[in-house]
Amino acid sequence: MSILEQMSSYDYEKLIFLQDKELGLKAIISIHDTTLGPALGGTRMYDYKSEDEAIKDVLRLSRGMTYKAAAVDLELGGGKAVIIADPRKKTEKLWRAYARGIDKLGGYYITAEDVNTTVDDMEIISQETDYVVGLKEKSGDPSPATAYGTFMGMKAACKDLWGSKSLKNKIIAVQGLGNVGYYLCKHLYENGAKLIVADVNHDKVERVKKDFFADSVSEDKIFEVEADIFAPCAMGAVLNSNTIPKLKVDLIAGAANNQLEDESFHSELLKDMNIMYIPDFVINAGGLINVSEELKGYDYKRVKEKTEKIYDNILELLNISRRENISTNEAAYKLANKRLVNNKKSYITL
Ligand code: NAD
């Protein structure tokens, strides 16, 4: 498929290529949709095998950001950027050249950290442009907000499924005990849940066992645990044709991005198995809420209030799913689309 055909498949607004031969800069910025506001999304650095692979990735990721922002009612559009490079070879000059490219877009795209890019990289970018968020002295680490939103979303799902939002005595299997997983376990433990955890990093497992009296299983057994809830907080595509049949839970609610290997097929499979799946891009939006607040002058109280609305969003999408007999994933897109359609105005006219 040609690039323009790929763009027209999900109606992308713009694809921007930045290049500097001497510095080795090869960056692609994808703007999916600016109906609700400027496109915000992180910059990923990865040694893509080909330009085609990088284009596919940046298109897919930027589209995800449109729906994530819309689903939680942020005045932001969807964008994302990739830099084709070995992350071990990043230099200050490269960041500065990239930042000047962002600056020339005049606020159409705002960047943040992502896979293989750090807060320190964003600090360098901020020397050349104001269109960057997630800075040290501002919103900082988004993980606590992501974990809190996931916790609120999980409570909403419990309310819908079992009639009470309480997590007391619920058995929750948590996969991945990194930045988000650890904070999520803390909320769950403090609210009376019993934890069964797994991580490939054994020090992280030991820490959660000690801090929150969790039980642990090996990383390949976490899918088979008999529990009320499974919370994926590690990698993408963990819900697939191999793992889903092993699940012995009633609810899946976790922070990892892109949990379903095949969005439409695997969300339908979970529906058929009567396992409630809470779509990742709605439940894990706390981090985006956190960085977006930096644009207005960071205020943690406002972040907390907005993040708590994830609770209502989840109840709403579960209602849509039940009323229209569609998967929760499809319902989440409907919820986001409703906001996009109701606010149809482009931020910048092309
Ligand atoms: P992280 O890198 O700090 O933690 C990920 C953890 O998963 C690590 O401890 C790692 O050892 C573990 N892990 C990796 N493979 C595993 C496996 N096969 N089995 C068990 N554990 C495994 O990342 P994070 O910031 O905590 O993010 C976790 C997930 O949430 C990611 O998918 C991320 O994209 C998503 N997310 C994070 C944020 C945020 O604010 N950090 C926001 C939205 C979404």
Short mmCIF file of N, CA and C in Angstrom, two decimals, residues 1-141:
data_model
loop_
_atom_site.label_atom_id
_atom_site.label_comp_id
_atom_site.label_asym_id
_atom_site.label_seq_id
_atom_site.Cartn_x
_atom_site.Cartn_y
_atom_site.Cartn_z
N MET A 1 0.84 -1.20 0.00
CA MET A 1 0.00 0.00 0.00
C MET A 1 0.88 1.26 0.00
N SER A 2 0.55 2.24 -0.81
CA SER A 2 1.36 3.47 -0.82
C SER A 2 1.15 4.23 0.50
N ILE A 3 2.03 5.19 0.74
CA ILE A 3 1.93 5.95 2.00
C ILE A 3 0.59 6.70 2.06
N LEU A 4 0.22 7.31 0.96
CA LEU A 4 -1.05 8.06 0.97
C LEU A 4 -2.25 7.13 1.16
N GLU A 5 -2.14 5.94 0.59
CA GLU A 5 -3.24 4.96 0.81
C GLU A 5 -3.31 4.56 2.28
N GLN A 6 -2.14 4.36 2.88
CA GLN A 6 -2.12 4.03 4.32
C GLN A 6 -2.74 5.17 5.13
N MET A 7 -2.40 6.41 4.73
CA MET A 7 -2.94 7.57 5.47
C MET A 7 -4.44 7.68 5.30
N SER A 8 -4.92 7.36 4.10
CA SER A 8 -6.37 7.52 3.89
C SER A 8 -7.16 6.41 4.58
N SER A 9 -6.49 5.28 4.90
CA SER A 9 -7.24 4.17 5.51
C SER A 9 -7.87 4.57 6.85
N TYR A 10 -7.15 5.38 7.64
CA TYR A 10 -7.75 5.88 8.89
C TYR A 10 -7.74 7.41 8.92
N ASP A 11 -7.75 8.02 7.74
CA ASP A 11 -7.89 9.46 7.61
C ASP A 11 -6.86 10.26 8.42
N TYR A 12 -5.60 9.97 8.21
CA TYR A 12 -4.53 10.71 8.90
C TYR A 12 -4.40 12.10 8.30
N GLU A 13 -4.11 13.10 9.13
CA GLU A 13 -3.99 14.47 8.61
C GLU A 13 -2.65 14.71 7.92
N LYS A 14 -1.58 14.27 8.55
CA LYS A 14 -0.28 14.69 8.04
C LYS A 14 0.83 13.75 8.49
N LEU A 15 1.81 13.55 7.61
CA LEU A 15 3.00 12.77 7.96
C LEU A 15 4.19 13.64 7.61
N ILE A 16 5.05 13.86 8.61
CA ILE A 16 6.15 14.81 8.41
C ILE A 16 7.48 14.06 8.56
N PHE A 17 8.38 14.26 7.61
CA PHE A 17 9.70 13.63 7.65
C PHE A 17 10.74 14.70 7.98
N LEU A 18 11.60 14.40 8.96
CA LEU A 18 12.70 15.31 9.29
C LEU A 18 14.01 14.59 9.00
N GLN A 19 14.96 15.32 8.39
CA GLN A 19 16.18 14.65 7.98
C GLN A 19 17.37 15.60 8.14
N ASP A 20 18.48 15.08 8.68
CA ASP A 20 19.73 15.83 8.69
C ASP A 20 20.86 14.82 8.46
N LYS A 21 21.48 14.91 7.31
CA LYS A 21 22.46 13.91 6.89
C LYS A 21 23.65 13.85 7.85
N GLU A 22 24.19 15.03 8.17
CA GLU A 22 25.39 15.08 9.01
C GLU A 22 25.14 14.49 10.40
N LEU A 23 23.99 14.82 10.97
CA LEU A 23 23.70 14.35 12.34
C LEU A 23 23.05 12.96 12.36
N GLY A 24 22.69 12.47 11.20
CA GLY A 24 22.05 11.15 11.12
C GLY A 24 20.61 11.18 11.60
N LEU A 25 19.98 12.35 11.50
CA LEU A 25 18.58 12.43 11.96
C LEU A 25 17.62 11.92 10.89
N LYS A 26 16.83 10.92 11.30
CA LYS A 26 15.76 10.43 10.43
C LYS A 26 14.54 10.28 11.32
N ALA A 27 13.65 11.26 11.26
CA ALA A 27 12.49 11.24 12.15
C ALA A 27 11.20 11.34 11.33
N ILE A 28 10.16 10.69 11.85
CA ILE A 28 8.85 10.78 11.19
C ILE A 28 7.82 11.16 12.27
N ILE A 29 7.09 12.21 11.98
CA ILE A 29 6.03 12.64 12.91
C ILE A 29 4.69 12.39 12.22
N SER A 30 3.82 11.66 12.90
CA SER A 30 2.50 11.41 12.33
C SER A 30 1.45 12.16 13.13
N ILE A 31 0.64 12.93 12.41
CA ILE A 31 -0.47 13.63 13.05
C ILE A 31 -1.74 12.93 12.56
N HIS A 32 -2.41 12.24 13.46
CA HIS A 32 -3.60 11.52 13.02
C HIS A 32 -4.81 12.43 12.93
N ASP A 33 -5.09 13.14 14.02
CA ASP A 33 -6.35 13.90 14.05
C ASP A 33 -6.22 15.03 15.08
N THR A 34 -6.51 16.26 14.66
CA THR A 34 -6.43 17.37 15.61
C THR A 34 -7.80 18.01 15.84
N THR A 35 -8.84 17.17 15.74
CA THR A 35 -10.19 17.67 15.99
C THR A 35 -10.31 18.33 17.36
N LEU A 36 -9.71 17.71 18.36
CA LEU A 36 -9.92 18.19 19.73
C LEU A 36 -8.82 19.13 20.22
N GLY A 37 -7.72 19.21 19.49
CA GLY A 37 -6.63 20.08 19.93
C GLY A 37 -5.32 19.66 19.28
N PRO A 38 -4.20 20.27 19.71
CA PRO A 38 -2.90 19.92 19.12
C PRO A 38 -2.57 18.45 19.38
N ALA A 39 -1.83 17.88 18.47
CA ALA A 39 -1.51 16.45 18.59
C ALA A 39 -0.40 16.25 19.62
N LEU A 40 -0.70 15.46 20.65
CA LEU A 40 0.32 15.19 21.67
C LEU A 40 0.62 13.70 21.70
N GLY A 41 1.88 13.36 21.72
CA GLY A 41 2.28 11.95 21.83
C GLY A 41 3.79 11.86 21.85
N GLY A 42 4.31 10.82 22.45
CA GLY A 42 5.75 10.70 22.68
C GLY A 42 6.57 10.47 21.43
N THR A 43 7.88 10.60 21.62
CA THR A 43 8.84 10.28 20.56
C THR A 43 9.52 8.96 20.93
N ARG A 44 9.41 8.00 20.04
CA ARG A 44 10.00 6.68 20.24
C ARG A 44 11.27 6.59 19.42
N MET A 45 12.34 6.08 20.02
CA MET A 45 13.57 5.88 19.23
C MET A 45 13.79 4.39 19.08
N TYR A 46 13.97 3.96 17.85
CA TYR A 46 14.08 2.52 17.62
C TYR A 46 14.84 2.29 16.32
N ASP A 47 15.63 1.22 16.33
CA ASP A 47 16.43 0.91 15.14
C ASP A 47 15.57 0.10 14.16
N TYR A 48 14.58 0.74 13.57
CA TYR A 48 13.67 0.04 12.65
C TYR A 48 14.45 -0.56 11.48
N LYS A 49 13.99 -1.74 11.05
CA LYS A 49 14.69 -2.41 9.95
C LYS A 49 14.48 -1.67 8.63
N SER A 50 13.35 -1.00 8.50
CA SER A 50 13.08 -0.29 7.25
C SER A 50 12.22 0.94 7.53
N GLU A 51 12.19 1.83 6.54
CA GLU A 51 11.32 3.01 6.66
C GLU A 51 9.85 2.59 6.73
N ASP A 52 9.52 1.56 5.96
CA ASP A 52 8.13 1.07 5.95
C ASP A 52 7.68 0.67 7.35
N GLU A 53 8.58 -0.05 8.05
CA GLU A 53 8.24 -0.51 9.40
C GLU A 53 8.04 0.70 10.33
N ALA A 54 8.91 1.71 10.18
CA ALA A 54 8.80 2.91 11.02
C ALA A 54 7.50 3.67 10.72
N ILE A 55 7.15 3.75 9.44
CA ILE A 55 5.92 4.47 9.05
C ILE A 55 4.69 3.76 9.63
N LYS A 56 4.68 2.44 9.50
CA LYS A 56 3.55 1.66 10.02
C LYS A 56 3.39 1.90 11.52
N ASP A 57 4.52 1.86 12.23
CA ASP A 57 4.49 2.01 13.68
C ASP A 57 3.99 3.40 14.07
N VAL A 58 4.53 4.42 13.42
CA VAL A 58 4.16 5.78 13.83
C VAL A 58 2.69 6.08 13.48
N LEU A 59 2.21 5.52 12.37
CA LEU A 59 0.79 5.72 12.02
C LEU A 59 -0.10 5.07 13.07
N ARG A 60 0.21 3.80 13.40
CA ARG A 60 -0.59 3.04 14.37
C ARG A 60 -0.58 3.76 15.74
N LEU A 61 0.60 4.18 16.17
CA LEU A 61 0.71 4.78 17.50
C LEU A 61 -0.01 6.13 17.58
N SER A 62 0.08 6.92 16.51
CA SER A 62 -0.55 8.26 16.56
C SER A 62 -2.07 8.15 16.58
N ARG A 63 -2.58 7.16 15.88
CA ARG A 63 -4.04 6.96 15.86
C ARG A 63 -4.52 6.58 17.27
N GLY A 64 -3.75 5.73 17.93
CA GLY A 64 -4.08 5.32 19.30
C GLY A 64 -4.18 6.54 20.22
N MET A 65 -3.31 7.52 19.98
CA MET A 65 -3.31 8.71 20.85
C MET A 65 -4.57 9.54 20.66
N THR A 66 -5.10 9.58 19.42
CA THR A 66 -6.34 10.34 19.18
C THR A 66 -7.46 9.80 20.07
N TYR A 67 -7.59 8.47 20.09
CA TYR A 67 -8.69 7.86 20.84
C TYR A 67 -8.45 7.91 22.34
N LYS A 68 -7.18 7.79 22.73
CA LYS A 68 -6.88 7.87 24.16
C LYS A 68 -7.28 9.25 24.71
N ALA A 69 -6.90 10.31 23.98
CA ALA A 69 -7.22 11.67 24.43
C ALA A 69 -8.73 11.92 24.40
N ALA A 70 -9.36 11.46 23.32
CA ALA A 70 -10.80 11.71 23.18
C ALA A 70 -11.59 10.97 24.25
N ALA A 71 -11.19 9.74 24.54
CA ALA A 71 -11.95 8.93 25.50
C ALA A 71 -11.97 9.56 26.89
N VAL A 72 -10.92 10.31 27.24
CA VAL A 72 -10.92 10.94 28.55
C VAL A 72 -11.14 12.45 28.45
N ASP A 73 -11.67 12.85 27.29
CA ASP A 73 -12.14 14.23 27.14
C ASP A 73 -11.05 15.28 27.24
N LEU A 74 -9.86 14.98 26.77
CA LEU A 74 -8.80 16.00 26.79
C LEU A 74 -8.89 16.84 25.51
N GLU A 75 -8.48 18.09 25.59
CA GLU A 75 -8.51 18.93 24.40
C GLU A 75 -7.21 18.74 23.62
N LEU A 76 -7.01 17.52 23.19
CA LEU A 76 -5.78 17.15 22.49
C LEU A 76 -6.09 16.23 21.33
N GLY A 77 -5.24 16.32 20.32
CA GLY A 77 -5.36 15.40 19.20
C GLY A 77 -4.34 14.28 19.33
N GLY A 78 -4.29 13.43 18.29
CA GLY A 78 -3.40 12.28 18.34
C GLY A 78 -2.19 12.45 17.45
N GLY A 79 -1.02 12.32 18.04
CA GLY A 79 0.22 12.37 17.26
C GLY A 79 1.26 11.49 17.90
N LYS A 80 2.26 11.19 17.18
CA LYS A 80 3.37 10.40 17.71
C LYS A 80 4.55 10.60 16.77
N ALA A 81 5.76 10.37 17.27
CA ALA A 81 6.94 10.49 16.42
C ALA A 81 7.86 9.31 16.64
N VAL A 82 8.56 8.93 15.58
CA VAL A 82 9.61 7.91 15.73
C VAL A 82 10.91 8.47 15.15
N ILE A 83 12.00 8.11 15.80
CA ILE A 83 13.32 8.43 15.26
C ILE A 83 13.98 7.10 14.91
N ILE A 84 14.39 6.98 13.67
CA ILE A 84 15.02 5.73 13.24
C ILE A 84 16.50 5.81 13.61
N ALA A 85 16.86 5.16 14.72
CA ALA A 85 18.25 5.21 15.17
C ALA A 85 18.47 4.20 16.28
N ASP A 86 19.69 3.82 16.47
CA ASP A 86 20.07 2.98 17.59
C ASP A 86 20.06 3.87 18.84
N PRO A 87 19.23 3.56 19.84
CA PRO A 87 19.11 4.44 21.01
C PRO A 87 20.43 4.65 21.74
N ARG A 88 21.39 3.74 21.55
CA ARG A 88 22.68 3.92 22.24
C ARG A 88 23.50 5.02 21.59
N LYS A 89 23.06 5.45 20.39
CA LYS A 89 23.86 6.44 19.66
C LYS A 89 23.24 7.83 19.66
N LYS A 90 22.32 8.09 20.58
CA LYS A 90 21.70 9.42 20.55
C LYS A 90 22.67 10.48 21.07
N THR A 91 22.59 11.64 20.47
CA THR A 91 23.49 12.73 20.86
C THR A 91 22.68 14.00 21.11
N GLU A 92 23.28 14.92 21.83
CA GLU A 92 22.58 16.18 22.11
C GLU A 92 22.28 16.94 20.81
N LYS A 93 23.22 16.90 19.87
CA LYS A 93 23.03 17.61 18.60
C LYS A 93 21.81 17.07 17.85
N LEU A 94 21.68 15.74 17.90
CA LEU A 94 20.54 15.11 17.21
C LEU A 94 19.21 15.57 17.83
N TRP A 95 19.18 15.58 19.17
CA TRP A 95 17.95 16.03 19.85
C TRP A 95 17.63 17.48 19.50
N ARG A 96 18.68 18.29 19.46
CA ARG A 96 18.44 19.72 19.18
C ARG A 96 17.90 19.93 17.77
N ALA A 97 18.47 19.18 16.81
CA ALA A 97 18.00 19.31 15.42
C ALA A 97 16.55 18.84 15.32
N TYR A 98 16.26 17.74 15.99
CA TYR A 98 14.88 17.21 16.00
C TYR A 98 13.93 18.23 16.64
N ALA A 99 14.38 18.82 17.75
CA ALA A 99 13.54 19.79 18.47
C ALA A 99 13.24 21.01 17.60
N ARG A 100 14.23 21.44 16.82
CA ARG A 100 13.99 22.60 15.94
C ARG A 100 12.93 22.27 14.89
N GLY A 101 12.95 21.02 14.44
CA GLY A 101 11.92 20.56 13.50
C GLY A 101 10.54 20.62 14.14
N ILE A 102 10.44 20.20 15.37
CA ILE A 102 9.15 20.26 16.08
C ILE A 102 8.72 21.72 16.23
N ASP A 103 9.69 22.56 16.57
CA ASP A 103 9.37 23.97 16.82
C ASP A 103 8.76 24.63 15.59
N LYS A 104 9.27 24.25 14.42
CA LYS A 104 8.77 24.86 13.17
C LYS A 104 7.31 24.50 12.91
N LEU A 105 6.81 23.45 13.57
CA LEU A 105 5.40 23.08 13.38
C LEU A 105 4.47 23.98 14.19
N GLY A 106 5.05 24.83 15.01
CA GLY A 106 4.28 25.87 15.69
C GLY A 106 3.21 25.37 16.66
N GLY A 107 3.42 24.21 17.25
CA GLY A 107 2.46 23.74 18.25
C GLY A 107 1.46 22.75 17.72
N TYR A 108 1.58 22.43 16.46
CA TYR A 108 0.69 21.44 15.84
C TYR A 108 0.95 20.06 16.47
N TYR A 109 2.23 19.82 16.82
CA TYR A 109 2.62 18.57 17.48
C TYR A 109 3.42 18.89 18.75
N ILE A 110 3.05 18.22 19.85
CA ILE A 110 3.76 18.39 21.12
C ILE A 110 4.32 17.03 21.51
N THR A 111 5.59 16.98 21.85
CA THR A 111 6.19 15.68 22.12
C THR A 111 6.35 15.41 23.62
N ALA A 112 6.74 14.16 23.92
CA ALA A 112 6.97 13.71 25.29
C ALA A 112 7.87 12.47 25.20
N GLU A 113 8.20 11.89 26.35
CA GLU A 113 9.06 10.70 26.28
C GLU A 113 8.26 9.46 25.91
N ASP A 114 8.95 8.46 25.42
CA ASP A 114 8.33 7.19 25.05
C ASP A 114 9.42 6.11 25.11
N VAL A 115 9.19 5.00 24.43
CA VAL A 115 10.16 3.92 24.46
C VAL A 115 11.54 4.41 23.99
N ASN A 116 12.54 4.15 24.80
CA ASN A 116 13.95 4.51 24.51
C ASN A 116 14.23 6.00 24.49
N THR A 117 13.32 6.81 25.00
CA THR A 117 13.64 8.23 25.18
C THR A 117 13.33 8.57 26.64
N THR A 118 14.07 9.54 27.17
CA THR A 118 14.00 9.79 28.61
C THR A 118 13.64 11.24 28.92
N VAL A 119 13.41 11.46 30.20
CA VAL A 119 13.14 12.83 30.66
C VAL A 119 14.34 13.72 30.33
N ASP A 120 15.55 13.17 30.45
CA ASP A 120 16.75 13.97 30.13
C ASP A 120 16.75 14.38 28.66
N ASP A 121 16.31 13.47 27.77
CA ASP A 121 16.23 13.83 26.35
C ASP A 121 15.23 14.97 26.15
N MET A 122 14.12 14.89 26.89
CA MET A 122 13.09 15.95 26.76
C MET A 122 13.62 17.29 27.26
N GLU A 123 14.48 17.23 28.28
CA GLU A 123 15.08 18.47 28.80
C GLU A 123 15.91 19.14 27.69
N ILE A 124 16.64 18.33 26.91
CA ILE A 124 17.44 18.91 25.80
C ILE A 124 16.48 19.51 24.76
N ILE A 125 15.43 18.76 24.44
CA ILE A 125 14.46 19.26 23.45
C ILE A 125 13.90 20.62 23.90
N SER A 126 13.69 20.75 25.20
CA SER A 126 13.07 21.98 25.71
C SER A 126 13.99 23.20 25.56
N GLN A 127 15.27 22.96 25.26
CA GLN A 127 16.19 24.09 25.01
C GLN A 127 15.87 24.75 23.67
N GLU A 128 15.20 24.01 22.78
CA GLU A 128 14.96 24.51 21.42
C GLU A 128 13.49 24.78 21.13
N THR A 129 12.60 24.20 21.92
CA THR A 129 11.17 24.39 21.65
C THR A 129 10.35 24.30 22.94
N ASP A 130 9.22 24.98 22.93
CA ASP A 130 8.30 24.89 24.08
C ASP A 130 7.33 23.72 23.91
N TYR A 131 7.36 23.11 22.72
CA TYR A 131 6.34 22.08 22.44
C TYR A 131 6.80 20.70 22.90
N VAL A 132 7.06 20.60 24.20
CA VAL A 132 7.49 19.34 24.81
C VAL A 132 6.96 19.32 26.24
N VAL A 133 6.49 18.15 26.67
CA VAL A 133 5.98 18.00 28.05
C VAL A 133 6.63 16.77 28.71
N GLY A 134 6.40 16.65 30.02
CA GLY A 134 7.00 15.55 30.78
C GLY A 134 8.37 15.95 31.30
N LEU A 135 8.52 17.25 31.62
CA LEU A 135 9.82 17.75 32.06
C LEU A 135 9.98 17.58 33.58
N LYS A 136 11.24 17.54 33.99
CA LYS A 136 11.58 17.21 35.38
C LYS A 136 10.88 18.06 36.44
N GLU A 137 10.99 19.37 36.28
CA GLU A 137 10.44 20.24 37.32
C GLU A 137 8.96 20.50 37.12
N LYS A 138 8.37 19.82 36.15
CA LYS A 138 6.94 20.04 35.87
C LYS A 138 6.14 18.80 36.23
N SER A 139 5.60 18.08 35.21
CA SER A 139 4.74 16.95 35.57
C SER A 139 5.53 15.71 36.02
N GLY A 140 6.78 15.58 35.57
CA GLY A 140 7.63 14.47 36.03
C GLY A 140 7.13 13.10 35.61
N ASP A 141 7.35 12.10 36.48
CA ASP A 141 7.02 10.71 36.17
C ASP A 141 5.49 10.50 36.07
#
